[in-house]
């Protein structure tokens, strides 16, 4: 019914727990871990935890590429993406994320990690929906243009592409999860650089989709109207 895809890069500390939590989801029929060129024993620990299959990429190719490899291997038409560095996800929480997509109410549903302060949670209603815990239909994934499938850009691209479908998307705040941030995993400097790269990807794709591509589309439309008049 649902294929769970977990993209992981050097996540030996948490990937096993993430796999075990995914296996408890009532809707999950397989759990696929994509080791994105890790230098640690992420793949081995994923297998030990009971992952249905573990794919190992020869080199680190980025989040979007790892997700794409998982989707290609998946047997089902609803895909639940989980971040390998997020733990504490309960079966009930996973079901709440998956059910709206399985039932056909939306093309994508995202579980957004709740912030500690109330105003940050309210701000999420007006900012791009970023979250690794998301269920999508295969047809939504396939509809994302290839030029948008790079690194962390994929989440913004999925949000934008979902608007093409009647079902569109939904999200809810989830509580109780633990996000092992980059600074904790890689050290302050390396973690900070990784975070800056992630934010850069998000800003770049947001500008490309919502400003540049929109403007180009308007210009093309205007040109066609001029030719037809």
PDB file of C-alpha atoms in Angstrom:
ATOM      1  CA  UNK A   1       0.000   0.000   0.000  1.00  0.00           C
ATOM      2  CA  UNK A   2       2.777   2.466   0.976  1.00  0.00           C
ATOM      3  CA  UNK A   3       6.510   2.402   0.279  1.00  0.00           C
ATOM      4  CA  UNK A   4       8.643   4.163   2.881  1.00  0.00           C
ATOM      5  CA  UNK A   5      11.797   5.779   1.496  1.00  0.00           C
ATOM      6  CA  UNK A   6      14.541   6.959   3.856  1.00  0.00           C
ATOM      7  CA  UNK A   7      17.417   8.925   2.347  1.00  0.00           C
ATOM      8  CA  UNK A   8      20.477   8.705   4.604  1.00  0.00           C
ATOM      9  CA  UNK A   9      23.960  10.186   4.527  1.00  0.00           C
ATOM     10  CA  UNK A  10      26.240   9.249   7.436  1.00  0.00           C
ATOM     11  CA  UNK A  11      23.294   8.581   9.735  1.00  0.00           C
ATOM     12  CA  UNK A  12      24.633   5.530  11.583  1.00  0.00           C
ATOM     13  CA  UNK A  13      23.569   6.990  14.923  1.00  0.00           C
ATOM     14  CA  UNK A  14      19.871   7.208  14.043  1.00  0.00           C
ATOM     15  CA  UNK A  15      19.053   5.219  10.901  1.00  0.00           C
ATOM     16  CA  UNK A  16      18.299   2.004  12.819  1.00  0.00           C
ATOM     17  CA  UNK A  17      15.696   3.653  15.030  1.00  0.00           C
ATOM     18  CA  UNK A  18      14.215   5.440  12.027  1.00  0.00           C
ATOM     19  CA  UNK A  19      13.807   2.119  10.180  1.00  0.00           C
ATOM     20  CA  UNK A  20      12.223   0.439  13.203  1.00  0.00           C
ATOM     21  CA  UNK A  21       9.731   3.277  13.588  1.00  0.00           C
ATOM     22  CA  UNK A  22       8.843   3.127   9.892  1.00  0.00           C
ATOM     23  CA  UNK A  23       8.225  -0.618  10.085  1.00  0.00           C
ATOM     24  CA  UNK A  24       5.545   0.005  12.720  1.00  0.00           C
ATOM     25  CA  UNK A  25       3.439   2.118  10.347  1.00  0.00           C
ATOM     26  CA  UNK A  26       0.226   0.227   9.593  1.00  0.00           C
ATOM     27  CA  UNK A  27       0.283   1.261   5.945  1.00  0.00           C
ATOM     28  CA  UNK A  28       3.943   0.447   5.262  1.00  0.00           C
ATOM     29  CA  UNK A  29       4.537  -2.536   3.016  1.00  0.00           C
ATOM     30  CA  UNK A  30       8.259  -1.926   2.501  1.00  0.00           C
ATOM     31  CA  UNK A  31      10.972   0.274   3.970  1.00  0.00           C
ATOM     32  CA  UNK A  32      13.694   1.314   1.539  1.00  0.00           C
ATOM     33  CA  UNK A  33      16.856   2.990   2.814  1.00  0.00           C
ATOM     34  CA  UNK A  34      19.028   4.811   0.293  1.00  0.00           C
ATOM     35  CA  UNK A  35      22.579   5.214   1.575  1.00  0.00           C
ATOM     36  CA  UNK A  36      23.745   8.356  -0.208  1.00  0.00           C
ATOM     37  CA  UNK A  37      27.452   7.535  -0.352  1.00  0.00           C
ATOM     38  CA  UNK A  38      27.996   7.362   3.407  1.00  0.00           C
ATOM     39  CA  UNK A  39      31.468   6.856   4.847  1.00  0.00           C
ATOM     40  CA  UNK A  40      30.138   5.169   8.001  1.00  0.00           C
ATOM     41  CA  UNK A  41      28.129   1.956   8.495  1.00  0.00           C
ATOM     42  CA  UNK A  42      24.713   3.487   7.770  1.00  0.00           C
ATOM     43  CA  UNK A  43      23.832   0.767   5.245  1.00  0.00           C
ATOM     44  CA  UNK A  44      24.804  -2.110   7.540  1.00  0.00           C
ATOM     45  CA  UNK A  45      22.812  -0.737  10.465  1.00  0.00           C
ATOM     46  CA  UNK A  46      19.782  -0.146   8.244  1.00  0.00           C
ATOM     47  CA  UNK A  47      19.858  -3.805   7.209  1.00  0.00           C
ATOM     48  CA  UNK A  48      20.231  -4.928  10.817  1.00  0.00           C
ATOM     49  CA  UNK A  49      17.209  -2.840  11.782  1.00  0.00           C
ATOM     50  CA  UNK A  50      15.048  -4.727   9.294  1.00  0.00           C
ATOM     51  CA  UNK A  51      14.886  -2.494   6.216  1.00  0.00           C
ATOM     52  CA  UNK A  52      13.216  -4.292   3.315  1.00  0.00           C
ATOM     53  CA  UNK A  53      15.983  -3.150   0.996  1.00  0.00           C
ATOM     54  CA  UNK A  54      19.063  -0.948   1.240  1.00  0.00           C
ATOM     55  CA  UNK A  55      20.377   0.844  -1.822  1.00  0.00           C
ATOM     56  CA  UNK A  56      23.937   2.167  -1.701  1.00  0.00           C
ATOM     57  CA  UNK A  57      24.911   5.024  -4.013  1.00  0.00           C
ATOM     58  CA  UNK A  58      28.554   5.096  -5.067  1.00  0.00           C
ATOM     59  CA  UNK A  59      28.949   8.754  -4.130  1.00  0.00           C
ATOM     60  CA  UNK A  60      27.098  11.436  -2.242  1.00  0.00           C
ATOM     61  CA  UNK A  61      24.577  12.761  -4.766  1.00  0.00           C
ATOM     62  CA  UNK A  62      22.279  14.867  -2.582  1.00  0.00           C
ATOM     63  CA  UNK A  63      18.874  14.407  -1.015  1.00  0.00           C
ATOM     64  CA  UNK A  64      16.807  14.629  -4.195  1.00  0.00           C
ATOM     65  CA  UNK A  65      18.910  12.009  -5.996  1.00  0.00           C
ATOM     66  CA  UNK A  66      18.654   9.638  -3.040  1.00  0.00           C
ATOM     67  CA  UNK A  67      14.893  10.138  -2.882  1.00  0.00           C
ATOM     68  CA  UNK A  68      14.624   9.489  -6.637  1.00  0.00           C
ATOM     69  CA  UNK A  69      16.551   6.214  -6.297  1.00  0.00           C
ATOM     70  CA  UNK A  70      14.149   5.137  -3.567  1.00  0.00           C
ATOM     71  CA  UNK A  71      11.076   6.008  -5.617  1.00  0.00           C
ATOM     72  CA  UNK A  72      12.438   4.077  -8.582  1.00  0.00           C
ATOM     73  CA  UNK A  73      12.838   0.988  -6.412  1.00  0.00           C
ATOM     74  CA  UNK A  74       9.470   1.398  -4.664  1.00  0.00           C
ATOM     75  CA  UNK A  75       6.649  -1.012  -5.497  1.00  0.00           C
ATOM     76  CA  UNK A  76       3.712   1.163  -4.422  1.00  0.00           C
ATOM     77  CA  UNK A  77       2.112   4.363  -5.696  1.00  0.00           C
ATOM     78  CA  UNK A  78       2.109   6.184  -2.363  1.00  0.00           C
ATOM     79  CA  UNK A  79       5.552   7.077  -1.080  1.00  0.00           C
ATOM     80  CA  UNK A  80       6.273   8.124   2.500  1.00  0.00           C
ATOM     81  CA  UNK A  81       9.567   9.998   2.770  1.00  0.00           C
ATOM     82  CA  UNK A  82      11.264  10.101   6.156  1.00  0.00           C
ATOM     83  CA  UNK A  83      14.458  11.868   7.229  1.00  0.00           C
ATOM     84  CA  UNK A  84      17.044   9.506   8.686  1.00  0.00           C
ATOM     85  CA  UNK A  85      18.053  12.055  11.311  1.00  0.00           C
ATOM     86  CA  UNK A  86      14.581  12.384  12.842  1.00  0.00           C
ATOM     87  CA  UNK A  87      13.530   9.972  15.576  1.00  0.00           C
ATOM     88  CA  UNK A  88      10.553   9.662  17.888  1.00  0.00           C
ATOM     89  CA  UNK A  89       8.030   9.251  15.064  1.00  0.00           C
ATOM     90  CA  UNK A  90       5.139   7.121  16.337  1.00  0.00           C
ATOM     91  CA  UNK A  91       2.955   4.761  14.265  1.00  0.00           C
ATOM     92  CA  UNK A  92      -0.024   7.037  14.964  1.00  0.00           C
ATOM     93  CA  UNK A  93       1.878  10.044  13.662  1.00  0.00           C
ATOM     94  CA  UNK A  94       2.914   8.213  10.496  1.00  0.00           C
ATOM     95  CA  UNK A  95      -0.669   7.113   9.902  1.00  0.00           C
ATOM     96  CA  UNK A  96      -1.873  10.714  10.175  1.00  0.00           C
ATOM     97  CA  UNK A  97       0.645  11.740   7.523  1.00  0.00           C
ATOM     98  CA  UNK A  98      -0.168   8.885   5.166  1.00  0.00           C
ATOM     99  CA  UNK A  99      -3.959   8.566   5.432  1.00  0.00           C
ATOM    100  CA  UNK A 100      -4.959  11.749   3.531  1.00  0.00           C
ATOM    101  CA  UNK A 101      -2.883  10.574   0.554  1.00  0.00           C
ATOM    102  CA  UNK A 102      -3.976   6.931   0.707  1.00  0.00           C
ATOM    103  CA  UNK A 103      -7.613   8.074   0.870  1.00  0.00           C
ATOM    104  CA  UNK A 104      -7.134  10.307  -2.187  1.00  0.00           C
ATOM    105  CA  UNK A 105      -7.940  13.559  -0.399  1.00  0.00           C
ATOM    106  CA  UNK A 106      -4.602  15.179  -1.291  1.00  0.00           C
ATOM    107  CA  UNK A 107      -1.603  14.467  -3.499  1.00  0.00           C
ATOM    108  CA  UNK A 108       0.805  15.244  -0.682  1.00  0.00           C
ATOM    109  CA  UNK A 109       0.628  15.584   3.083  1.00  0.00           C
ATOM    110  CA  UNK A 110       3.494  16.880   5.210  1.00  0.00           C
ATOM    111  CA  UNK A 111       4.245  16.440   8.884  1.00  0.00           C
ATOM    112  CA  UNK A 112       5.989  19.646   9.967  1.00  0.00           C
ATOM    113  CA  UNK A 113       7.981  19.435  13.168  1.00  0.00           C
ATOM    114  CA  UNK A 114       6.485  21.656  15.851  1.00  0.00           C
ATOM    115  CA  UNK A 115       8.717  24.457  17.119  1.00  0.00           C
ATOM    116  CA  UNK A 116       9.165  25.219  20.808  1.00  0.00           C
ATOM    117  CA  UNK A 117       7.761  28.733  20.545  1.00  0.00           C
ATOM    118  CA  UNK A 118       4.151  29.498  19.617  1.00  0.00           C
ATOM    119  CA  UNK A 119       4.910  32.359  17.216  1.00  0.00           C
ATOM    120  CA  UNK A 120       7.205  30.150  15.130  1.00  0.00           C
ATOM    121  CA  UNK A 121       4.420  27.597  14.754  1.00  0.00           C
ATOM    122  CA  UNK A 122       2.017  30.324  13.637  1.00  0.00           C
ATOM    123  CA  UNK A 123       4.601  31.595  11.160  1.00  0.00           C
ATOM    124  CA  UNK A 124       4.578  28.206   9.422  1.00  0.00           C
ATOM    125  CA  UNK A 125       1.160  29.097   8.006  1.00  0.00           C
ATOM    126  CA  UNK A 126       2.798  31.779   5.864  1.00  0.00           C
ATOM    127  CA  UNK A 127       6.149  30.230   4.955  1.00  0.00           C
ATOM    128  CA  UNK A 128       7.137  27.396   2.583  1.00  0.00           C
ATOM    129  CA  UNK A 129       6.252  23.964   3.951  1.00  0.00           C
ATOM    130  CA  UNK A 130       9.578  22.287   4.657  1.00  0.00           C
ATOM    131  CA  UNK A 131       9.600  18.850   6.216  1.00  0.00           C
ATOM    132  CA  UNK A 132      11.194  15.497   5.485  1.00  0.00           C
ATOM    133  CA  UNK A 133       8.215  13.545   6.794  1.00  0.00           C
ATOM    134  CA  UNK A 134       5.903  13.711   3.791  1.00  0.00           C
ATOM    135  CA  UNK A 135       3.644  11.322   1.903  1.00  0.00           C
ATOM    136  CA  UNK A 136       3.220  11.840  -1.845  1.00  0.00           C
ATOM    137  CA  UNK A 137       1.647  10.092  -4.797  1.00  0.00           C
ATOM    138  CA  UNK A 138       3.941   8.698  -7.428  1.00  0.00           C
ATOM    139  CA  UNK A 139       2.246  10.803 -10.090  1.00  0.00           C
ATOM    140  CA  UNK A 140       3.054  13.973  -8.150  1.00  0.00           C
ATOM    141  CA  UNK A 141       6.683  12.931  -7.873  1.00  0.00           C
ATOM    142  CA  UNK A 142       6.811  12.163 -11.610  1.00  0.00           C
ATOM    143  CA  UNK A 143       5.311  15.572 -12.411  1.00  0.00           C
ATOM    144  CA  UNK A 144       8.191  17.499 -10.797  1.00  0.00           C
ATOM    145  CA  UNK A 145      10.433  18.884 -13.597  1.00  0.00           C
ATOM    146  CA  UNK A 146      13.867  17.307 -13.680  1.00  0.00           C
ATOM    147  CA  UNK A 147      15.605  20.688 -13.363  1.00  0.00           C
ATOM    148  CA  UNK A 148      14.102  21.065  -9.880  1.00  0.00           C
ATOM    149  CA  UNK A 149      15.310  17.704  -8.577  1.00  0.00           C
ATOM    150  CA  UNK A 150      18.511  18.745  -6.902  1.00  0.00           C
ATOM    151  CA  UNK A 151      19.528  18.641  -3.247  1.00  0.00           C
ATOM    152  CA  UNK A 152      17.098  20.249  -0.830  1.00  0.00           C
ATOM    153  CA  UNK A 153      15.294  22.038  -3.663  1.00  0.00           C
ATOM    154  CA  UNK A 154      13.021  19.036  -4.057  1.00  0.00           C
ATOM    155  CA  UNK A 155      10.742  19.944  -1.134  1.00  0.00           C
ATOM    156  CA  UNK A 156       9.866  23.383  -2.540  1.00  0.00           C
ATOM    157  CA  UNK A 157       9.457  21.824  -5.986  1.00  0.00           C
ATOM    158  CA  UNK A 158       7.006  19.249  -4.633  1.00  0.00           C
ATOM    159  CA  UNK A 159       5.007  22.008  -2.932  1.00  0.00           C
ATOM    160  CA  UNK A 160       4.791  23.991  -6.163  1.00  0.00           C
ATOM    161  CA  UNK A 161       3.996  21.009  -8.379  1.00  0.00           C
ATOM    162  CA  UNK A 162       1.188  19.862  -6.072  1.00  0.00           C
ATOM    163  CA  UNK A 163      -0.786  22.969  -7.112  1.00  0.00           C
ATOM    164  CA  UNK A 164      -1.279  21.382 -10.528  1.00  0.00           C
ATOM    165  CA  UNK A 165      -3.544  18.744  -9.004  1.00  0.00           C
ATOM    166  CA  UNK A 166      -7.076  19.098  -7.645  1.00  0.00           C
ATOM    167  CA  UNK A 167      -6.064  17.391  -4.415  1.00  0.00           C
ATOM    168  CA  UNK A 168      -3.090  19.694  -3.926  1.00  0.00           C
ATOM    169  CA  UNK A 169      -1.498  19.283  -0.480  1.00  0.00           C
ATOM    170  CA  UNK A 170      -2.028  19.554   3.261  1.00  0.00           C
ATOM    171  CA  UNK A 171       0.096  19.601   6.371  1.00  0.00           C
ATOM    172  CA  UNK A 172      -0.066  19.454  10.146  1.00  0.00           C
ATOM    173  CA  UNK A 173       2.271  20.130  13.020  1.00  0.00           C
ATOM    174  CA  UNK A 174       3.727  17.052  14.699  1.00  0.00           C
ATOM    175  CA  UNK A 175       5.148  16.995  18.191  1.00  0.00           C
ATOM    176  CA  UNK A 176       7.474  14.672  20.088  1.00  0.00           C
ATOM    177  CA  UNK A 177      10.089  14.095  17.389  1.00  0.00           C
ATOM    178  CA  UNK A 178      13.811  14.673  17.838  1.00  0.00           C
ATOM    179  CA  UNK A 179      15.776  16.260  15.001  1.00  0.00           C
ATOM    180  CA  UNK A 180      19.495  15.586  15.208  1.00  0.00           C
ATOM    181  CA  UNK A 181      20.735  18.810  13.622  1.00  0.00           C
ATOM    182  CA  UNK A 182      23.785  19.112  11.406  1.00  0.00           C
ATOM    183  CA  UNK A 183      25.827  20.948  14.007  1.00  0.00           C
ATOM    184  CA  UNK A 184      25.378  18.017  16.399  1.00  0.00           C
ATOM    185  CA  UNK A 185      26.303  15.427  13.777  1.00  0.00           C
ATOM    186  CA  UNK A 186      29.208  17.052  11.975  1.00  0.00           C
ATOM    187  CA  UNK A 187      30.522  19.643  14.422  1.00  0.00           C
ATOM    188  CA  UNK A 188      29.837  23.353  14.580  1.00  0.00           C
ATOM    189  CA  UNK A 189      31.689  24.533  11.465  1.00  0.00           C
ATOM    190  CA  UNK A 190      30.831  21.675   9.103  1.00  0.00           C
ATOM    191  CA  UNK A 191      27.267  21.612  10.365  1.00  0.00           C
ATOM    192  CA  UNK A 192      26.868  25.354   9.890  1.00  0.00           C
ATOM    193  CA  UNK A 193      28.212  25.136   6.338  1.00  0.00           C
ATOM    194  CA  UNK A 194      25.772  22.327   5.593  1.00  0.00           C
ATOM    195  CA  UNK A 195      22.898  24.381   6.975  1.00  0.00           C
ATOM    196  CA  UNK A 196      23.901  27.383   4.871  1.00  0.00           C
ATOM    197  CA  UNK A 197      23.978  25.196   1.770  1.00  0.00           C
ATOM    198  CA  UNK A 198      20.512  23.849   2.589  1.00  0.00           C
ATOM    199  CA  UNK A 199      19.080  27.345   3.074  1.00  0.00           C
ATOM    200  CA  UNK A 200      20.774  28.453  -0.146  1.00  0.00           C
ATOM    201  CA  UNK A 201      19.134  25.609  -2.066  1.00  0.00           C
ATOM    202  CA  UNK A 202      15.717  26.546  -0.683  1.00  0.00           C
ATOM    203  CA  UNK A 203      16.119  30.250  -1.505  1.00  0.00           C
ATOM    204  CA  UNK A 204      17.475  29.482  -4.974  1.00  0.00           C
ATOM    205  CA  UNK A 205      14.642  27.176  -5.983  1.00  0.00           C
ATOM    206  CA  UNK A 206      12.038  29.519  -4.484  1.00  0.00           C
ATOM    207  CA  UNK A 207      13.362  32.388  -6.623  1.00  0.00           C
ATOM    208  CA  UNK A 208      13.610  30.184  -9.695  1.00  0.00           C
ATOM    209  CA  UNK A 209      10.059  28.848  -9.428  1.00  0.00           C
ATOM    210  CA  UNK A 210       8.113  31.776  -8.043  1.00  0.00           C
ATOM    211  CA  UNK A 211       9.983  34.673  -9.672  1.00  0.00           C
ATOM    212  CA  UNK A 212      12.153  33.700 -12.647  1.00  0.00           C
ATOM    213  CA  UNK A 213      10.080  30.886 -14.194  1.00  0.00           C
ATOM    214  CA  UNK A 214       6.877  32.826 -13.491  1.00  0.00           C
ATOM    215  CA  UNK A 215       8.261  35.904 -15.268  1.00  0.00           C
ATOM    216  CA  UNK A 216       9.468  33.851 -18.238  1.00  0.00           C
ATOM    217  CA  UNK A 217       6.047  32.232 -18.510  1.00  0.00           C
ATOM    218  CA  UNK A 218       4.333  35.621 -18.497  1.00  0.00           C
ATOM    219  CA  UNK A 219       6.678  36.913 -21.208  1.00  0.00           C
ATOM    220  CA  UNK A 220       6.036  33.869 -23.388  1.00  0.00           C
ATOM    221  CA  UNK A 221       2.294  34.259 -22.918  1.00  0.00           C
ATOM    222  CA  UNK A 222       2.516  37.955 -23.804  1.00  0.00           C
ATOM    223  CA  UNK A 223       4.551  37.122 -26.905  1.00  0.00           C
ATOM    224  CA  UNK A 224       2.016  34.559 -28.088  1.00  0.00           C
ATOM    225  CA  UNK A 225      -0.802  37.039 -27.597  1.00  0.00           C
ATOM    226  CA  UNK A 226       1.110  39.609 -29.640  1.00  0.00           C
ATOM    227  CA  UNK A 227       1.622  37.138 -32.452  1.00  0.00           C
ATOM    228  CA  UNK A 228      -2.061  36.182 -32.448  1.00  0.00           C
ATOM    229  CA  UNK A 229      -3.301  39.790 -32.578  1.00  0.00           C
TER     230      UNK A 229
END
